[in-house]
Short mmCIF file of C-alpha atoms and ligand atoms in Angstrom, two decimals:
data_model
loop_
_atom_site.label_atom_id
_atom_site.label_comp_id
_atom_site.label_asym_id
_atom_site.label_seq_id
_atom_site.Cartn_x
_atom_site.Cartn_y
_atom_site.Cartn_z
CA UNK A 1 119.27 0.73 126.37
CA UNK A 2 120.00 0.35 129.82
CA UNK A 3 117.22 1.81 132.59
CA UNK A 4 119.43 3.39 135.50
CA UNK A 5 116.72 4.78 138.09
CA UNK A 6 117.95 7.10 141.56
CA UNK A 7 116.19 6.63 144.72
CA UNK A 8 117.30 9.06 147.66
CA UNK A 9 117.13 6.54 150.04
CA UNK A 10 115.84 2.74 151.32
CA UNK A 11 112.35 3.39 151.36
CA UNK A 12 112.40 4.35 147.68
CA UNK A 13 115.03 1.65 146.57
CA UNK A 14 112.31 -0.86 148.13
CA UNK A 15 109.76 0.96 145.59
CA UNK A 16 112.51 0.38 142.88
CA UNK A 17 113.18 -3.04 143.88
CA UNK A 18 109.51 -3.99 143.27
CA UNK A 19 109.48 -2.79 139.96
CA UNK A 20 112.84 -4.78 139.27
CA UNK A 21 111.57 -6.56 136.50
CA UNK A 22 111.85 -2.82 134.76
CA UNK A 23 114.68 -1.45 135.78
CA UNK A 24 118.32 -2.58 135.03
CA UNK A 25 120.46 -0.55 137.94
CA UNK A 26 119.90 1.33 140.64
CA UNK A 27 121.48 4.18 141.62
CA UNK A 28 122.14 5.60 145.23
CA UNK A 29 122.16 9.36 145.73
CA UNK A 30 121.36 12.49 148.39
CA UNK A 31 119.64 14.52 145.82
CA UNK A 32 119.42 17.23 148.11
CA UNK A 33 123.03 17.50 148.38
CA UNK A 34 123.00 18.08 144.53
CA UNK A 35 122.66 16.73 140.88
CA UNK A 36 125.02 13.49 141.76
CA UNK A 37 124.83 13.68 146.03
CA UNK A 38 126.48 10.78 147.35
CA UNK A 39 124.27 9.32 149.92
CA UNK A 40 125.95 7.44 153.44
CA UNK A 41 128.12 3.93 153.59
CA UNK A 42 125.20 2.83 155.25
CA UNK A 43 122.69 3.43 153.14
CA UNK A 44 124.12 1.98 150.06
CA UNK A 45 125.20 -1.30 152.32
CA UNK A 46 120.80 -0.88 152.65
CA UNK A 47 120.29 -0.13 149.35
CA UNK A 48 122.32 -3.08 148.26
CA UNK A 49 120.97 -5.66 150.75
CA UNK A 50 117.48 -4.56 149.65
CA UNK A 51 117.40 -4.58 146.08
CA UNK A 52 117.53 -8.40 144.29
CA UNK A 53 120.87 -9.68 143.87
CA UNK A 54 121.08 -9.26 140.13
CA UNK A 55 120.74 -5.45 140.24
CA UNK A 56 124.19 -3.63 140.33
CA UNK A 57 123.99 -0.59 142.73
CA UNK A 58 125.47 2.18 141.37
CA UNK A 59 126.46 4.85 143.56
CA UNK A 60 127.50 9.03 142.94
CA UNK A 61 130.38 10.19 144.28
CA UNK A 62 129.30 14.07 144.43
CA UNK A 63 129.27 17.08 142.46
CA UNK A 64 133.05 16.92 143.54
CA UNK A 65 135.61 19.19 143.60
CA UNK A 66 139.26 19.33 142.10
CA UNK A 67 140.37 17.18 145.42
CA UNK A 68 141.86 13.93 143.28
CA UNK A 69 142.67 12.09 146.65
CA UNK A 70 139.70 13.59 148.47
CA UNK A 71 137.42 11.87 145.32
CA UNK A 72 139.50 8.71 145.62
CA UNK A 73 138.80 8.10 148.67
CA UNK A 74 135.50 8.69 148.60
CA UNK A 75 135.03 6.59 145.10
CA UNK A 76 136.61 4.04 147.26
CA UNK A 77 133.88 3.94 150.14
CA UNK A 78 131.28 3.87 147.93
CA UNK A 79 132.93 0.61 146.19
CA UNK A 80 133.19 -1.08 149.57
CA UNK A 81 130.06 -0.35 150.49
CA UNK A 82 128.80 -2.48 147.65
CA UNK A 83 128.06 -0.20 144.93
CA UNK A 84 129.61 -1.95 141.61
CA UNK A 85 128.85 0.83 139.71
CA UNK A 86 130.69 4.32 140.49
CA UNK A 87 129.80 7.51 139.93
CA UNK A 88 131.95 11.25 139.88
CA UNK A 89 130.12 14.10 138.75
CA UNK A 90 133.43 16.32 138.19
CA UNK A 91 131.48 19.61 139.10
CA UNK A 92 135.10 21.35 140.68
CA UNK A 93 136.81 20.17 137.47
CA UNK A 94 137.73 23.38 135.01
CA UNK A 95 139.67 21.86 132.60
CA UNK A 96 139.99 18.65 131.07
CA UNK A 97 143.74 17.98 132.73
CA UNK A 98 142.61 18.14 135.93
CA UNK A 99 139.23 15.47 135.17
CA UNK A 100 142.02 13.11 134.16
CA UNK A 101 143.68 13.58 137.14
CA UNK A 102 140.50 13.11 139.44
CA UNK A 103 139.01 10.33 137.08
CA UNK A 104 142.30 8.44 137.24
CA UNK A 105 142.53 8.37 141.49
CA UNK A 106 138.95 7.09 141.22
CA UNK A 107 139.88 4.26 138.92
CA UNK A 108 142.71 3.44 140.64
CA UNK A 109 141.26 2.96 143.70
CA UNK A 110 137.56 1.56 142.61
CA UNK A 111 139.64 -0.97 140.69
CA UNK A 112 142.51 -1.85 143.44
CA UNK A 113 139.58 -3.11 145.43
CA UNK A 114 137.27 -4.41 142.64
CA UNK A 115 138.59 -4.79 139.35
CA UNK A 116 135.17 -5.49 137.93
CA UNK A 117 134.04 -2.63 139.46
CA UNK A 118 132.48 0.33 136.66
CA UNK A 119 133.73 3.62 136.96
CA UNK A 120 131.24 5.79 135.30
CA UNK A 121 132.94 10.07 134.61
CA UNK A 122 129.91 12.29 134.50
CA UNK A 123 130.32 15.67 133.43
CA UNK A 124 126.81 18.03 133.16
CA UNK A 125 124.90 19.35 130.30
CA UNK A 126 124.33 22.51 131.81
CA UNK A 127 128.18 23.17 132.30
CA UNK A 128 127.84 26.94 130.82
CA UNK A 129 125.95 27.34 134.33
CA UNK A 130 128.90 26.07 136.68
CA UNK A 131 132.27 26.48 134.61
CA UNK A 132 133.04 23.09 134.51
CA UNK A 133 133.97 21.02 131.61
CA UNK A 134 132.68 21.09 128.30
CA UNK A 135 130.18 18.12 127.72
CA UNK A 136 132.02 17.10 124.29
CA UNK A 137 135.14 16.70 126.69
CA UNK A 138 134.32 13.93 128.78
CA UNK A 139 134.08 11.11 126.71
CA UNK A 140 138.23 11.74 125.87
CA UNK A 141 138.54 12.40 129.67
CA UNK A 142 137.10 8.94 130.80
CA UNK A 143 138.88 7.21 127.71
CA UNK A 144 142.57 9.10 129.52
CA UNK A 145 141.04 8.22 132.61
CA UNK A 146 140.40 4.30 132.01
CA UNK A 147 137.11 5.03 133.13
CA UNK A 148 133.90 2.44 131.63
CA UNK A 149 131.50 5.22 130.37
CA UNK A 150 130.88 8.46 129.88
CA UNK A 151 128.12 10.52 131.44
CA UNK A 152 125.73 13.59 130.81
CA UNK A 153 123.32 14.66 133.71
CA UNK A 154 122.33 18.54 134.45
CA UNK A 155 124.03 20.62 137.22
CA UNK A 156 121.01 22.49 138.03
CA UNK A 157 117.57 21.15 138.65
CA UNK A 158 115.47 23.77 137.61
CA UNK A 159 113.07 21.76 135.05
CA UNK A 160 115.47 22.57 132.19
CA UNK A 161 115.90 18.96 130.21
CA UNK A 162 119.34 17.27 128.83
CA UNK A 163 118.38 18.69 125.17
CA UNK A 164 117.75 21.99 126.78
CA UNK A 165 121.40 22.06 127.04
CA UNK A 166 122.53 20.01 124.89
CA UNK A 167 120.55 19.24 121.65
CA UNK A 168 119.96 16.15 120.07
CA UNK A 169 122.66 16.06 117.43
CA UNK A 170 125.29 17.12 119.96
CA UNK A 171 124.25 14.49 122.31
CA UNK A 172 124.58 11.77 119.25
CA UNK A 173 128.43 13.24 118.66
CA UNK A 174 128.77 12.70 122.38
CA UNK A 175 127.68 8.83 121.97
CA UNK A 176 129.44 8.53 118.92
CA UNK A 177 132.80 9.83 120.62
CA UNK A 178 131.83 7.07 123.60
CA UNK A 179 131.67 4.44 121.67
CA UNK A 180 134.70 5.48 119.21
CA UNK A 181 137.25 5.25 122.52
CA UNK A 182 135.02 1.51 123.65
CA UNK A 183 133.01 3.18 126.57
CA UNK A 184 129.59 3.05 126.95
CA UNK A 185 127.27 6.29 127.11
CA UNK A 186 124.81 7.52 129.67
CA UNK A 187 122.37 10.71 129.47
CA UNK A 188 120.29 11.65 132.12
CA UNK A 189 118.88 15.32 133.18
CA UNK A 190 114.95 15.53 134.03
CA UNK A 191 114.54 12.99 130.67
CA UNK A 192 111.30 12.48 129.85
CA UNK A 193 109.33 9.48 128.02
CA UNK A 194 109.09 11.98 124.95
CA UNK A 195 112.95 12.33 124.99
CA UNK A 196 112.84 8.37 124.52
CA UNK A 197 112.65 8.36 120.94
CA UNK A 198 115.47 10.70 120.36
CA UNK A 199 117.65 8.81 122.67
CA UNK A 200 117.32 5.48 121.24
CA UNK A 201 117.95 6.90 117.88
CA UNK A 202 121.07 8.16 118.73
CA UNK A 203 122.34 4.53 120.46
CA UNK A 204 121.86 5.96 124.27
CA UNK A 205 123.58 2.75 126.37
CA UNK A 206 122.34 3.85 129.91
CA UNK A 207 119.49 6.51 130.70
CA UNK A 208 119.02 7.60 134.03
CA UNK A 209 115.96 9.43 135.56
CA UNK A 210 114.42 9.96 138.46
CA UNK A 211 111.73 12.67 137.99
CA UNK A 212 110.08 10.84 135.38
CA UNK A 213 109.25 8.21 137.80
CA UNK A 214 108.40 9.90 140.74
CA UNK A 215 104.85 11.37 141.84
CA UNK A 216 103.61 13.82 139.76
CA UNK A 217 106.94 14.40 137.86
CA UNK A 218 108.40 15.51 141.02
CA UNK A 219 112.02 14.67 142.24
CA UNK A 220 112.11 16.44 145.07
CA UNK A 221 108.84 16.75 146.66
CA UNK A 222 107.40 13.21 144.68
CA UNK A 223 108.32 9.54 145.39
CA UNK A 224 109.11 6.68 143.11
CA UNK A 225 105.97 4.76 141.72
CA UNK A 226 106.85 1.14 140.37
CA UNK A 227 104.37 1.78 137.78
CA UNK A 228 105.72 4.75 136.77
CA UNK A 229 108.85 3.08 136.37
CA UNK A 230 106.89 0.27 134.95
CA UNK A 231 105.06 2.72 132.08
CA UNK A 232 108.94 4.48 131.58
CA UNK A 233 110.57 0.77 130.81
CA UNK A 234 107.72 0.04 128.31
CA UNK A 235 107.54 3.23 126.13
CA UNK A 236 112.06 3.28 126.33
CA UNK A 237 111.13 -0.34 125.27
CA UNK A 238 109.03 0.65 122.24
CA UNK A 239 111.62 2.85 121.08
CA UNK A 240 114.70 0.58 121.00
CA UNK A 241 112.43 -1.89 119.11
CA UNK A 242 111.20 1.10 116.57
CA UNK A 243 114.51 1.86 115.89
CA UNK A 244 116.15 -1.67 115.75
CA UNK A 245 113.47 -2.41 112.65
CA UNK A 246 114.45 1.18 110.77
CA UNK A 247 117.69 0.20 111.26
CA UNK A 248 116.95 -3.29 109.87
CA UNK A 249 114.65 -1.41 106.79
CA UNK A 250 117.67 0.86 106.27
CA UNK A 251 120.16 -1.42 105.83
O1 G3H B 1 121.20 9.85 137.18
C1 G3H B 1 120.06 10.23 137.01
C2 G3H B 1 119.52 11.47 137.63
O2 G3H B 1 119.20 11.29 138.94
C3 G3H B 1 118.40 12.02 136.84
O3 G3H B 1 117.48 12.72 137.64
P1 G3H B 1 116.32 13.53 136.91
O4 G3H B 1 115.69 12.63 135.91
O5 G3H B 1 115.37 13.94 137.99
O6 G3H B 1 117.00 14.71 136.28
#
């Protein structure tokens, strides 16, 4: 499992980039401007000059709206700003037609300027709350889409967790649709180190978090602690391992 951790800004990248060692990518938002923000050019050209050189930046896109060339473009400034990793929360996106459509101007033009570039379609947990797609729907609508993975955060920070939302089992038919159409699959929404277990059981490829690491559980009002994200790496760790020997027992 992949460790994906969000700082709002430099000062808390520089916090992620000393704990480096723990973390696999860092990801660029504006939380306050919602779930998946996107932050400035600027600061992800920071973010990316700041954090070691073996990192990939990932960067969100927005809790966008059903504005294909709008999102496009915007995907596009993020990729040129040096974030290798792309994300689109498709927030605006009622139907699974019209995610296509958006995911597909965001591949195009990610991938007409980088073609290694990773174009990651996040749709939310929590998606009963907003009217936006269903969360089963999204690994199908980055498959269409030619997108690399397929994404779960939650719209709404309120403290209510991924499995709040989404349970367990659901979330494993969401991985196992993933990895049936070759994508990889990331959860993230206020995860905590007891969600750990559950998500390396059910083959999790990326987990992203950012209140988990932050001071006092905070990710608004708290910063990032490298050995918070230190503690995180080495329980998520001890998971993986658990269930790579049950694995090895079972078979
Ligand atoms: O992509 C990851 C999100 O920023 C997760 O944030 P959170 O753990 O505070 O819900």
């Amino acid at each position: 499992m992949l460790l994906l951790i969000s700082p709002d800004g430099v000062d808390e990248a520089l916090d992620c980039a000393k704990a480096a060692e723990h973390l696999d990518i860092v990801d660029v938002k504006k939380p306050d401007e919602g779930s998946l923000g996107a932050n400035y050019p600027w600061v992800i050209r920071e973010i990316r000059a700041a954090v070691p050189a073996d990192k990939p930046v990932s960067a969100t896109v927005g809790d966008v709206p059903y504005k294909p060339g709008t999102v496009a473009q915007a995907a596009l400034g993020a990729a040129v700003s040096g974030a290798t990793y792309i994300k689109v929360g498709l927030y605006g996106c009622g139907t699974p037609e019209q995610a296509v459509e958006v995911m597909r101007g965001v591949v195009r033009a990610v991938k007409d300027h980088r073609p290694d570039a990773f174009v990651v379609a996040s749709g939310y947990a929590d998606a009963h709350r907003i009217g936006c797609v269903n969360p089963l729907a999204l690994p199908d609508i980055a498959r269409r889409s030619g997108s690399d993975a397929a994404m779960l955060d939650t719209a709404i920070k309120d403290g209510t967790r991924l499995f709040d939302h989404v349970p367990p089992d659901v979330c494993a038919e969401f991985v196992r649709r993933a990895h049936d159409a070759g994508l990889l699959a990331a959860l993230a929404g206020s995860v905590g180190s007891g969600d750990l277990g559950e998500l390396a059981r059910i083959q999790t490829d990326i987990v992203g978090v950012r209140g988990a690491v932050c001071e006092g559980g905070d990710r608004n009002a708290g910063r990032i602690q490298p050995h918070l994200v230190a503690a995180f790496r080495a329980e998520m760790d001890r998971h993986v391992r658990e269930h790579a020997a049950a694995a090895v027992v079972q078979s």
